[in-house]
PDB file of C-alpha atoms in Angstrom:
ATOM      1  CA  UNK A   1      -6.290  56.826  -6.722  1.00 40.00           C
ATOM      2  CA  UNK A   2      -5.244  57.251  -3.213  1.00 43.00           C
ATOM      3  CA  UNK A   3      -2.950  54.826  -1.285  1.00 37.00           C
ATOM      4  CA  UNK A   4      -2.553  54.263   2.299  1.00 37.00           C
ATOM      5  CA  UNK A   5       0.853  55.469   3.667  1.00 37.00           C
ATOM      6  CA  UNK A   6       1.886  54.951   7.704  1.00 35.00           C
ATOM      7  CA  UNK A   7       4.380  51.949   8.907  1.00 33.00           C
ATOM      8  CA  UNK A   8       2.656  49.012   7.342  1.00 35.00           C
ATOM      9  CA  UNK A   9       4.711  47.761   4.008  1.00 35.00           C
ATOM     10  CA  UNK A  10       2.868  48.149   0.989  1.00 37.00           C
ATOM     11  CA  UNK A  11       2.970  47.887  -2.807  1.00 35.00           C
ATOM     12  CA  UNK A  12       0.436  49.125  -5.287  1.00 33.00           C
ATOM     13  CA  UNK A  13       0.922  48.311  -8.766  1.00 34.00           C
ATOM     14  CA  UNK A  14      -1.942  48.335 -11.506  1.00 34.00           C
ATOM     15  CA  UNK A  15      -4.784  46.973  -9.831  1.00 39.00           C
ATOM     16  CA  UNK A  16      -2.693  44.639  -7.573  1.00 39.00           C
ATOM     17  CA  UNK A  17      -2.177  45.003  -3.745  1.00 44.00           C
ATOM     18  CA  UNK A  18       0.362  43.312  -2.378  1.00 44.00           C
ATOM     19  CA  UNK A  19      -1.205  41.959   1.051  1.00 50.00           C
ATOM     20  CA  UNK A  20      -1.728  38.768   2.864  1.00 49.00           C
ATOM     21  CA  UNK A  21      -5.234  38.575   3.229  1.00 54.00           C
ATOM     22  CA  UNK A  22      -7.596  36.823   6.180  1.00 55.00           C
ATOM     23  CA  UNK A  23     -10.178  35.279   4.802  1.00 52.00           C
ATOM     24  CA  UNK A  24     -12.536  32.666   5.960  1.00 58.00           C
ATOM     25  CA  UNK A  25     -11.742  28.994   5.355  1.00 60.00           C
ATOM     26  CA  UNK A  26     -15.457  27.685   6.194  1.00 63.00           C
ATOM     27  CA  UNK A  27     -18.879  28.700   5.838  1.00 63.00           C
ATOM     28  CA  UNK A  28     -21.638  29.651   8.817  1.00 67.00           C
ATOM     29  CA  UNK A  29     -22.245  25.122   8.527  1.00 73.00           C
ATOM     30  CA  UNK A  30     -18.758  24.622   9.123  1.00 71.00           C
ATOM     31  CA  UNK A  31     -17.735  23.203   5.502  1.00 67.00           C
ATOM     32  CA  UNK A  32     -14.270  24.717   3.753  1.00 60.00           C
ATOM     33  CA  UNK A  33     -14.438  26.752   1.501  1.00 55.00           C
ATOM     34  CA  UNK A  34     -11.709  25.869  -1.369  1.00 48.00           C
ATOM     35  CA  UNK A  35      -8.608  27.610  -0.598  1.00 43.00           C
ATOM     36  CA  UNK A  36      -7.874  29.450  -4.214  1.00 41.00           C
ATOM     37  CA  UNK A  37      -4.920  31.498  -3.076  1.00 43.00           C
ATOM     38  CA  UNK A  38      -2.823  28.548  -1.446  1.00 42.00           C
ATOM     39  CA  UNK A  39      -1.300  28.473   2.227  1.00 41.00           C
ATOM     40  CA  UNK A  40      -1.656  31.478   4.561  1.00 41.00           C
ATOM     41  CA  UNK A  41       2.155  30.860   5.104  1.00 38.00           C
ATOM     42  CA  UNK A  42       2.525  32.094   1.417  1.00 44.00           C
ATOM     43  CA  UNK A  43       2.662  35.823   0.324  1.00 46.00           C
ATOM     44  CA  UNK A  44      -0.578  37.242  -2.084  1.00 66.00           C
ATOM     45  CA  UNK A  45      -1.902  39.696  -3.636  1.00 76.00           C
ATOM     46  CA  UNK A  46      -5.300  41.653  -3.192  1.00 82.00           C
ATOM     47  CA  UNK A  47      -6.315  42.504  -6.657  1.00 85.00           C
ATOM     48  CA  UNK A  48      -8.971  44.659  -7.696  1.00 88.00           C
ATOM     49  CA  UNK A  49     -10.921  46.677 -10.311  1.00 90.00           C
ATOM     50  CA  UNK A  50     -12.580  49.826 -10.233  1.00 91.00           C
ATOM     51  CA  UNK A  51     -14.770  51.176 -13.296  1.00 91.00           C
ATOM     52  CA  UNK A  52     -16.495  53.949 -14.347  1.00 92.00           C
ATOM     53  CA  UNK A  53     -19.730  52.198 -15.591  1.00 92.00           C
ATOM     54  CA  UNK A  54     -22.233  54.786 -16.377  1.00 92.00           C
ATOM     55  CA  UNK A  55     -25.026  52.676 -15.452  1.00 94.00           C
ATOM     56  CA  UNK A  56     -25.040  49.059 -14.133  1.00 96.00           C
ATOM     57  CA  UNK A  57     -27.121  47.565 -17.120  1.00 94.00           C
ATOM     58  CA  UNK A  58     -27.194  43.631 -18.295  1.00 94.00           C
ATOM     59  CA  UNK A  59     -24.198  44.260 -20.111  1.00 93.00           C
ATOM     60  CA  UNK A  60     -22.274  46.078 -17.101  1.00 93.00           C
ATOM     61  CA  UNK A  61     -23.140  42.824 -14.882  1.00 94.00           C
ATOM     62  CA  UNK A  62     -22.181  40.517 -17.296  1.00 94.00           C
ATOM     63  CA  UNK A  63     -18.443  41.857 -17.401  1.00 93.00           C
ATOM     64  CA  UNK A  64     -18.058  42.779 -13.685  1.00 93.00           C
ATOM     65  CA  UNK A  65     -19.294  39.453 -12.915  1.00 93.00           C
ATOM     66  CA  UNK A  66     -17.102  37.252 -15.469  1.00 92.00           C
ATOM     67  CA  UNK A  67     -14.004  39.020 -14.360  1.00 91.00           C
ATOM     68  CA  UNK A  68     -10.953  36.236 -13.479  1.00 89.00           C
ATOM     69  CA  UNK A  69     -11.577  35.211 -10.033  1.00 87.00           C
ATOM     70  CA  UNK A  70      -8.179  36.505  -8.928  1.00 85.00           C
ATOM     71  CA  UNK A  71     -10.019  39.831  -8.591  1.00 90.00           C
ATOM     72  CA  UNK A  72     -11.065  40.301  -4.806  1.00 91.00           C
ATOM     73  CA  UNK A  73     -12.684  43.402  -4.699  1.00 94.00           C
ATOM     74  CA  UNK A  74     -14.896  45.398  -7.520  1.00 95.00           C
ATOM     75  CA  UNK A  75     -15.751  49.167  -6.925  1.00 95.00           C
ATOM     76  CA  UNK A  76     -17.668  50.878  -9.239  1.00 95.00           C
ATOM     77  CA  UNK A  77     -19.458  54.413  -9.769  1.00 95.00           C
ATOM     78  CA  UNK A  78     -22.531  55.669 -11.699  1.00 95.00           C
ATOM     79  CA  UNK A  79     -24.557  52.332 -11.063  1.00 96.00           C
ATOM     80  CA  UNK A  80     -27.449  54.914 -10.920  1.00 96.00           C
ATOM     81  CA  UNK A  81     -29.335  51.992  -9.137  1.00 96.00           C
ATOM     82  CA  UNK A  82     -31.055  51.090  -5.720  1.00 96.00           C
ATOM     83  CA  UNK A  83     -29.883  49.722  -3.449  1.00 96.00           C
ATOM     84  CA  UNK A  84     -31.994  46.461  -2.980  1.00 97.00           C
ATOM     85  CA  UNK A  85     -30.912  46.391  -7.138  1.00 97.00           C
ATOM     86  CA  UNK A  86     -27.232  46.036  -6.478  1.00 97.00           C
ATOM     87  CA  UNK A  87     -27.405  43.324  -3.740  1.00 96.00           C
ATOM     88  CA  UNK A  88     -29.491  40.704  -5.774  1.00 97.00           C
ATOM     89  CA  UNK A  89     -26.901  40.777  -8.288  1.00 97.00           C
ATOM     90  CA  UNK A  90     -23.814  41.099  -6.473  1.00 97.00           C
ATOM     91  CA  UNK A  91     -24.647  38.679  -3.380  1.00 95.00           C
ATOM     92  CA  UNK A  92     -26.166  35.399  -5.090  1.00 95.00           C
ATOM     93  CA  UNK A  93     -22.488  35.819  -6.573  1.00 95.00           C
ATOM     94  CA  UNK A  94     -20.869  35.457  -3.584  1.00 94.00           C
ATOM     95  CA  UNK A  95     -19.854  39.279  -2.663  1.00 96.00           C
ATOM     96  CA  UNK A  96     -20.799  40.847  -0.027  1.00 96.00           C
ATOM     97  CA  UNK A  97     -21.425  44.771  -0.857  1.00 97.00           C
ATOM     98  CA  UNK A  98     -21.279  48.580   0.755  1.00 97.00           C
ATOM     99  CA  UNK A  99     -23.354  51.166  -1.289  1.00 98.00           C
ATOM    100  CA  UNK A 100     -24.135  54.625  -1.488  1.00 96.00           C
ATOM    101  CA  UNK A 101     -27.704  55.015  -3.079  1.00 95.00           C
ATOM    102  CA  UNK A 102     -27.704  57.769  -6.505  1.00 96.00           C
ATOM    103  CA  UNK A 103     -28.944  61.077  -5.301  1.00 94.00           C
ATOM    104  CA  UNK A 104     -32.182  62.016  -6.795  1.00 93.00           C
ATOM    105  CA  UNK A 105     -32.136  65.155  -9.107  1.00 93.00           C
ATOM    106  CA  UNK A 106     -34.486  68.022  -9.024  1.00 92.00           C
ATOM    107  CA  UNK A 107     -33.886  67.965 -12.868  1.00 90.00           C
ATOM    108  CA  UNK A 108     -34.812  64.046 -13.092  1.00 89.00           C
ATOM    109  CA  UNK A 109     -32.947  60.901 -12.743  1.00 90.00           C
ATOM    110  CA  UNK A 110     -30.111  60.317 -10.385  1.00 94.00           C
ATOM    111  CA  UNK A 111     -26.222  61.237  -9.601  1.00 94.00           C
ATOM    112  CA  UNK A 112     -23.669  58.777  -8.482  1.00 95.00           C
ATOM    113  CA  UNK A 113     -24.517  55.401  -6.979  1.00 96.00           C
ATOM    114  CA  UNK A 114     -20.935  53.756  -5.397  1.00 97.00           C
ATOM    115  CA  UNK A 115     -20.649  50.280  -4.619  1.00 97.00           C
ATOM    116  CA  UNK A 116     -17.813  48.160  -3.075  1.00 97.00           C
ATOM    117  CA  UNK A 117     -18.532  44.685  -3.638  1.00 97.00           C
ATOM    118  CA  UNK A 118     -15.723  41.961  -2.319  1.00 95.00           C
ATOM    119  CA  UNK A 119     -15.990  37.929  -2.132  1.00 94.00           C
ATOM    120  CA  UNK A 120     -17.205  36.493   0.840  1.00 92.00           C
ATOM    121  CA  UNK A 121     -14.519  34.285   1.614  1.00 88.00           C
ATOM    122  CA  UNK A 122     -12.661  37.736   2.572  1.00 89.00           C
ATOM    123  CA  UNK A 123     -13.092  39.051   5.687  1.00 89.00           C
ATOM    124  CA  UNK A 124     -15.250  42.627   5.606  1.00 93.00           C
ATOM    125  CA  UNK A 125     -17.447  44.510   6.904  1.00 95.00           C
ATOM    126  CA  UNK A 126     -19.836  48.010   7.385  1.00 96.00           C
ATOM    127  CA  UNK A 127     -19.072  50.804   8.520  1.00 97.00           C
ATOM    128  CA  UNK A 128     -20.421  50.673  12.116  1.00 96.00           C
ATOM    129  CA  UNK A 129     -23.668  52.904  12.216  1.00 95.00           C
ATOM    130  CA  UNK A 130     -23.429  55.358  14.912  1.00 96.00           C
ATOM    131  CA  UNK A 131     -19.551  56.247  12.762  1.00 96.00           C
ATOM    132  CA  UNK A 132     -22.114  57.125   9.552  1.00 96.00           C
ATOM    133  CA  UNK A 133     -24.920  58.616  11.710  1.00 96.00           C
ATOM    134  CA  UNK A 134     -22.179  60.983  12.866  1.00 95.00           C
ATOM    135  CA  UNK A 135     -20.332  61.824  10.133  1.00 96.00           C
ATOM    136  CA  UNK A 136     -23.983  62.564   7.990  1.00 95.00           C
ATOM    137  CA  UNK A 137     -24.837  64.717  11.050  1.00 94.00           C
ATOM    138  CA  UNK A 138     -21.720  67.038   9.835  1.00 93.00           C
ATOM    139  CA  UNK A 139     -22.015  66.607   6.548  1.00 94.00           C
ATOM    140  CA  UNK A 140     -25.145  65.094   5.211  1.00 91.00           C
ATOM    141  CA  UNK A 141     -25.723  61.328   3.367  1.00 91.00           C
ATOM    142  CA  UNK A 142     -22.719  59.932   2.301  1.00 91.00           C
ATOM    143  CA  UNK A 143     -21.856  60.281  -1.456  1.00 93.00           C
ATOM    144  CA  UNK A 144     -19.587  57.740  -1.351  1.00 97.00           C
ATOM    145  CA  UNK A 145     -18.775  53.661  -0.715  1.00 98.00           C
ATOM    146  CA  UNK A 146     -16.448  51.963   1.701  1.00 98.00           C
ATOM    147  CA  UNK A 147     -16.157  48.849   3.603  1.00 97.00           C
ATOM    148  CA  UNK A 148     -13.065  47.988   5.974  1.00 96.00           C
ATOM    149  CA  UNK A 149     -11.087  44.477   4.928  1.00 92.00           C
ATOM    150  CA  UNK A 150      -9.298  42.965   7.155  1.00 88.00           C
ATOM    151  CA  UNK A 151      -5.577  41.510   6.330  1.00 83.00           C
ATOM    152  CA  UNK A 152      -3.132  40.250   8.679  1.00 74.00           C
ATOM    153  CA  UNK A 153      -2.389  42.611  11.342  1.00 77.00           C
ATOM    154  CA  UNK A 154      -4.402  45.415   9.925  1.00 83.00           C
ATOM    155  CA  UNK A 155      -7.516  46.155   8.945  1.00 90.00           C
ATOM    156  CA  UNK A 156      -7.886  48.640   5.952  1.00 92.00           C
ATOM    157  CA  UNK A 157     -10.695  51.154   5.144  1.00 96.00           C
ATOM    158  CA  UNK A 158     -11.210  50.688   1.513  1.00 96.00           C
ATOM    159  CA  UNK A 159     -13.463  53.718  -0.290  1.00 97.00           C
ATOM    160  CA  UNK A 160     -14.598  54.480  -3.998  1.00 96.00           C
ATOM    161  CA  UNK A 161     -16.013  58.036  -5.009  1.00 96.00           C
ATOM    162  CA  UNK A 162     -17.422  59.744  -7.381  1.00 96.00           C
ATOM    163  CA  UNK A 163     -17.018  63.990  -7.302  1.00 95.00           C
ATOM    164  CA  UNK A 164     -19.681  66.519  -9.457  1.00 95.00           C
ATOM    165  CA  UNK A 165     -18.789  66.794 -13.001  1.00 92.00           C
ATOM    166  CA  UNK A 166     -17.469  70.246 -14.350  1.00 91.00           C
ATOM    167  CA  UNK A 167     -17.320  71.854 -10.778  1.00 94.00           C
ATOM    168  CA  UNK A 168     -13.606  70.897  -9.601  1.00 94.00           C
ATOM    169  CA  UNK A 169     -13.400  71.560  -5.548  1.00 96.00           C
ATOM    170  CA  UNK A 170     -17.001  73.164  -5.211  1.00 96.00           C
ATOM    171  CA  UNK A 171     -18.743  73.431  -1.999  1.00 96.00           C
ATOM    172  CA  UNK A 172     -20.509  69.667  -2.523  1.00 95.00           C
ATOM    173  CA  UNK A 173     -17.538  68.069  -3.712  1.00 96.00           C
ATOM    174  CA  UNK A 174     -15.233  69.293  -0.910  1.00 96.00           C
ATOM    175  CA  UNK A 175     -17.782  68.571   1.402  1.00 96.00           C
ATOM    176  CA  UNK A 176     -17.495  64.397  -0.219  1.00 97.00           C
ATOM    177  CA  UNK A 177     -13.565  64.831   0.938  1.00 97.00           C
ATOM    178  CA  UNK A 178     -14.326  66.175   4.011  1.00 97.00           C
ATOM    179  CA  UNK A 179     -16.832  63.357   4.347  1.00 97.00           C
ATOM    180  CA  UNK A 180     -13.730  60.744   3.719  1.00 97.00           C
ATOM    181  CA  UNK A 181     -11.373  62.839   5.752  1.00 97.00           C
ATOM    182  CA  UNK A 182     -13.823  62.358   8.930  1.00 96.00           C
ATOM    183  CA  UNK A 183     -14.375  58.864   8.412  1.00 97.00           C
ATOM    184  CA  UNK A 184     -10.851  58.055   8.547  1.00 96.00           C
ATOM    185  CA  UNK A 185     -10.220  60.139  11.563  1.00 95.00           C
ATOM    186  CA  UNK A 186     -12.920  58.738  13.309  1.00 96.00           C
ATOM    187  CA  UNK A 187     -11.738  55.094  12.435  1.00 96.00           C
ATOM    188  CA  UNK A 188      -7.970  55.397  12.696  1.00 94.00           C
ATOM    189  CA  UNK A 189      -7.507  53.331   9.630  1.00 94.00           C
ATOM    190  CA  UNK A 190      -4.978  53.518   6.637  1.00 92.00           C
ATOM    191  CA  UNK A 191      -7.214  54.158   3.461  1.00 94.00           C
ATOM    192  CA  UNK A 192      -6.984  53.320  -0.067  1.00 93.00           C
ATOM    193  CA  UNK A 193      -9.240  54.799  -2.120  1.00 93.00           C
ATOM    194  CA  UNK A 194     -10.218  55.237  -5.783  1.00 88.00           C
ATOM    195  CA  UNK A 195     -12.722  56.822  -7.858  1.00 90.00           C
ATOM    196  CA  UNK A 196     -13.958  59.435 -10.664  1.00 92.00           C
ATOM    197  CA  UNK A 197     -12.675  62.585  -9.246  1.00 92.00           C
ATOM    198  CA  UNK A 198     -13.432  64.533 -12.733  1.00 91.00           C
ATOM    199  CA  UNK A 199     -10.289  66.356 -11.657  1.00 90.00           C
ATOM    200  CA  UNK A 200      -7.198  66.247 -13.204  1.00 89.00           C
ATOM    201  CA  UNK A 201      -4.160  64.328 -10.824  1.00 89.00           C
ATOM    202  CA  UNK A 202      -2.081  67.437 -10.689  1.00 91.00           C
ATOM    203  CA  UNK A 203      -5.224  69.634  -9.691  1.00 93.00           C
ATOM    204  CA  UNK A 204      -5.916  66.806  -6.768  1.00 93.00           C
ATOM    205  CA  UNK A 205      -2.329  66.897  -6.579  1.00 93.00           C
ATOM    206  CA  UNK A 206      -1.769  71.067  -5.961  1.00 95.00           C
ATOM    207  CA  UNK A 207      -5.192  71.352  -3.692  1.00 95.00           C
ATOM    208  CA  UNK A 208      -3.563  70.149  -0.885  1.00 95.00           C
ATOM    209  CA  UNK A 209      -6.147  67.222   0.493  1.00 96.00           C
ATOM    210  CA  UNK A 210      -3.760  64.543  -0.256  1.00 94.00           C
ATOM    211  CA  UNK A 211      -1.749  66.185   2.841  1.00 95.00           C
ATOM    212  CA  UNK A 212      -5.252  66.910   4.835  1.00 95.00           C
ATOM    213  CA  UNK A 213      -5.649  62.920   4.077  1.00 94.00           C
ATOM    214  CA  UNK A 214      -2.340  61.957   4.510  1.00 92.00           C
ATOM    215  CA  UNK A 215      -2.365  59.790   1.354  1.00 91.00           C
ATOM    216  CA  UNK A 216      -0.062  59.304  -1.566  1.00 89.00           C
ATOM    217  CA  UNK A 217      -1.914  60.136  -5.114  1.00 89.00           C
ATOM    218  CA  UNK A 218      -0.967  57.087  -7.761  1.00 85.00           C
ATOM    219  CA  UNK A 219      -0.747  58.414 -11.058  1.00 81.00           C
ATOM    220  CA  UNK A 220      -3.102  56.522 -13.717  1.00 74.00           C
ATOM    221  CA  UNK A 221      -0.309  56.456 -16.604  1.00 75.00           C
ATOM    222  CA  UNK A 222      -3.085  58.094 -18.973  1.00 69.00           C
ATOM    223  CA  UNK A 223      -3.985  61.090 -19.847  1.00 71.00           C
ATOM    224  CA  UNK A 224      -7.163  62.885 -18.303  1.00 68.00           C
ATOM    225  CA  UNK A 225      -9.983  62.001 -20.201  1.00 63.00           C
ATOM    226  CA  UNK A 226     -12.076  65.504 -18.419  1.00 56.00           C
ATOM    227  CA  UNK A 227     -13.498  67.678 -21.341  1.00 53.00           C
ATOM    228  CA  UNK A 228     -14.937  70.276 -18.626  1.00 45.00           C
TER     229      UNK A 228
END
């Protein structure tokens, strides 16, 4: 897990992030939306939950989607789903969603599939196009998901990834960090980010990209669960 650093306050703990949050108070007809987290005047927290699911089946969507509403933003990897998939089951919900389409194998099947899915109410949105065009003219598609959120006084590029199994930093999988490295150059924003590395925190930790991304790593509190 990666957490922003730079002059704006911040406090990560668990799955909470300790925020105030803009989010709308009416819909595109002009009626309000119920306020759930109480005045703007108060202080809240941006929770949210990030997974692992190995594949979003029934039983995935069932538990994403019955999670307690205090939880603002899901991210997820290994939906191995399209894209047109994901959105009818995240957006009749009320989320809107950023994904990054599975990679089709030579072998059969797919890789990856990363999704950032965060209630409406919350302001969001893309990243712009001709940012993505440019960055996949470096680098190639990007093999991850992010969406910027907008709080009080500054907007926040949030990003969930998923590296190659069994091949530490590789050519493909530094070319993913070098993906997330130019994306946050390019948009100037602190990042938080979290994902299935399949490398251990002290390997992230000793190969030097938290400095190239200026972040501060978050230990888990568990062990590694890697077996390659």
């Amino acid at each position: 897990i990666l957490s922003m650093e730079g002059k704006y306050k911040h406090i990560v703990k668990g799955v909470t992030f300790d925020i105030i949050p803009k989010y709308r108070t009416s819909d595109a007809s002009g009626n309000r939306i119920q306020d759930n987290l109480g005045s703007l005047a108060e202080n809240k927290l941006f929770d949210w939950f990030f997974s692992n699911i190995t594949s979003l089946s029934t039983h995935a969507q069932e538990y994403l989607l019955s999670l307690p509403h205090e939880i603002a933003l899901i991210a997820t990897v290994e939906n191995h789903k399209d894209i047109e998939f994901v959105e009818s089951k995240f957006k009749p919900c009320g989320f809107n969603t950023s994904y990054s389409s599975p990679l089709p194998l030579s072998t059969g099947g797919n890789h990856g599939g990363e999704l950032i899915a965060i209630k409406s109410r919350y302001q969001s949105k893309c990243i712009p196009k001709h940012i993505i065009e440019h960055i996949t003219k470096e680098y190639g598609d990007l093999r991850f998901a992010a969406r910027i959120v907008e709080f009080h006084n500054v907007d926040v590029l949030f990003i969930t990834v998923y590296l190659w199994c069994n091949e530490g930093f590789s050519v493909r999988n530094n070319m993913i960090l070098y993906q997330i490295l130019m994306l946050k150059l390019l948009l100037r924003l602190p990042l938080v980010g979290f994902g299935d590395f399949n490398i251990t925190y002290f390997e992230f930790k000793n190969s030097g990209w938290a400095e190239r991304l200026k972040v501060s790593l978050i230990h888990p509190g568990l062990d590694s669960t890697m077996s390659g």
